[in-house]
XYZ file of C-alpha atoms in Angstrom:
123
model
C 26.319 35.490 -12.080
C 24.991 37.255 -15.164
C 21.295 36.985 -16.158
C 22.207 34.424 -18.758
C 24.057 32.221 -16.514
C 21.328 32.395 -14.233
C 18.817 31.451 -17.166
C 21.045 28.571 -18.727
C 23.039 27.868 -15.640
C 26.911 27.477 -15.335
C 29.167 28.781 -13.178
C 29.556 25.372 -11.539
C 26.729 26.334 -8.706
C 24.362 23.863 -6.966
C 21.258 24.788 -6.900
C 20.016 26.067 -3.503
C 16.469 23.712 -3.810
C 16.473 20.549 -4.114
C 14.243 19.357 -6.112
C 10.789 17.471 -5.057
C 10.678 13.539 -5.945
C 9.084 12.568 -8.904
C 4.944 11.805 -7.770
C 3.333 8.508 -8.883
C -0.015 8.401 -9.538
C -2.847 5.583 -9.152
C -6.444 6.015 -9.684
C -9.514 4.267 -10.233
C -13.316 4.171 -9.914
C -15.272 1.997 -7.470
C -18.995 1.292 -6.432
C -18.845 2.691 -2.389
C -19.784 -0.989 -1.291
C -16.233 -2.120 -3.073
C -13.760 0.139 -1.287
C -13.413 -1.180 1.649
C -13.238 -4.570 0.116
C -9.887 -3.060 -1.590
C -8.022 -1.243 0.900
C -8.079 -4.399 2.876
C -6.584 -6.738 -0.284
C -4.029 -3.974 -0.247
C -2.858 -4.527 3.023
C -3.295 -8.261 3.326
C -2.465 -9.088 -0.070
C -0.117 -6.669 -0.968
C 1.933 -6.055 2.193
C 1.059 -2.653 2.438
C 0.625 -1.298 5.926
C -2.447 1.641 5.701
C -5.164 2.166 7.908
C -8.354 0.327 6.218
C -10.440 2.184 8.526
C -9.796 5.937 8.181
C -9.255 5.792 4.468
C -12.536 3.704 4.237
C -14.326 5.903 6.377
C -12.866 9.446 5.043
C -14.583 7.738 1.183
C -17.609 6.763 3.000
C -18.124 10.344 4.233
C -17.384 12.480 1.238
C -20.134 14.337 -0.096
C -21.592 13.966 -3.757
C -19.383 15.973 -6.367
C -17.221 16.689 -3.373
C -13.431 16.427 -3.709
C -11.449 15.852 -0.779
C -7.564 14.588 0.754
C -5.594 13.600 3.507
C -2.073 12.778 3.765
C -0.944 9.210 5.228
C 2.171 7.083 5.534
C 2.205 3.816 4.265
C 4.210 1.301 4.907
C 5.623 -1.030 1.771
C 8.661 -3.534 1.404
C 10.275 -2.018 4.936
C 9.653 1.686 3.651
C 7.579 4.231 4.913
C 6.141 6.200 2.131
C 4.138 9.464 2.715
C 0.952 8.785 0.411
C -1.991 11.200 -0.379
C -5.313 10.062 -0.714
C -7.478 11.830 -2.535
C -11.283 11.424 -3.154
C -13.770 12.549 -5.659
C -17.549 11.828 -5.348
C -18.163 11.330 -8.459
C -22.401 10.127 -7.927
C -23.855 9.240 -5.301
C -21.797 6.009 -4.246
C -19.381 6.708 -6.747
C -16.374 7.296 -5.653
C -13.199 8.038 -7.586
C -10.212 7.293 -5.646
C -6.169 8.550 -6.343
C -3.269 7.499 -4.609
C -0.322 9.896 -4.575
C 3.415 8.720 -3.567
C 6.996 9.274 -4.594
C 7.098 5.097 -4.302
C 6.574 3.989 -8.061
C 6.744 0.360 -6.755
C 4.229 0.734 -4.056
C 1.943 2.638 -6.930
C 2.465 -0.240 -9.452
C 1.151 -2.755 -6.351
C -2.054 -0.665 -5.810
C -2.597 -0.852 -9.701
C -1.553 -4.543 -9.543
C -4.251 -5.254 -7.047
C -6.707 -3.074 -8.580
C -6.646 -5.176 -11.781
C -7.045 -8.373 -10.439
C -10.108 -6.393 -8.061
C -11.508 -5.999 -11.335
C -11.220 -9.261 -13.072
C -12.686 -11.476 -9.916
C -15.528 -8.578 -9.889
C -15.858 -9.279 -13.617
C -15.597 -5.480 -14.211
């Protein structure tokens, strides 16, 4: 193939990489007391299978204007979902949380949940 069928494609060829799934993104800022408190309306009143614990825990323990992430599976509507958790220390107690997933309808629950968080927080 020529260099401008390999800039414009043609030639009828599939292209060797597939490519990744489209990321979905949900984010939000919490006091440190309050994210526990979350993660556990996520699972129990959301459905969504995570593990309250280590997610809590790996918040609790990051450092001030630290940034840190781990990779997890979740588990939503029968699907496993490969999430990343990522989590920025914003102040001291701070602590800025992102949730990563090719699942837009899992991402739109977290975001569901975090909005009525807010409203019986009055925040």
């Amino acid at each position: 193939m020529g260099l401008f069928g390999k800039l414009f494609g043609g030639g009828g060829e599939k292209d060797p990489k597939p490519l990744a799934p489209a990321t979905c993104e949900a984010s939000m800022n919490f006091d440190l007391e309050n994210v526990r408190p979350f993660l556990q309306r996520l699972h129990e009143r959301r459905g969504i299978g995570l593990d309250v614990d280590a997610l809590a825990r790996f918040a609790e323990e990051t450092e001030p204007e630290d940034e840190r992430e781990m990779r997890r599976d979740f588990t939503y509507e029968g699907r496993t979902v490969p999430v990343r958790f990522s989590v920025f220390m914003d102040d001291i107690d701070a602590p800025d949380l992102y949730f990563y997933a090719p699942d837009k309808a899992l991402i739109d629950a977290i975001d569901a949940e975090y909005v009525v968080f807010c409203d019986e927080l009055g925040i």
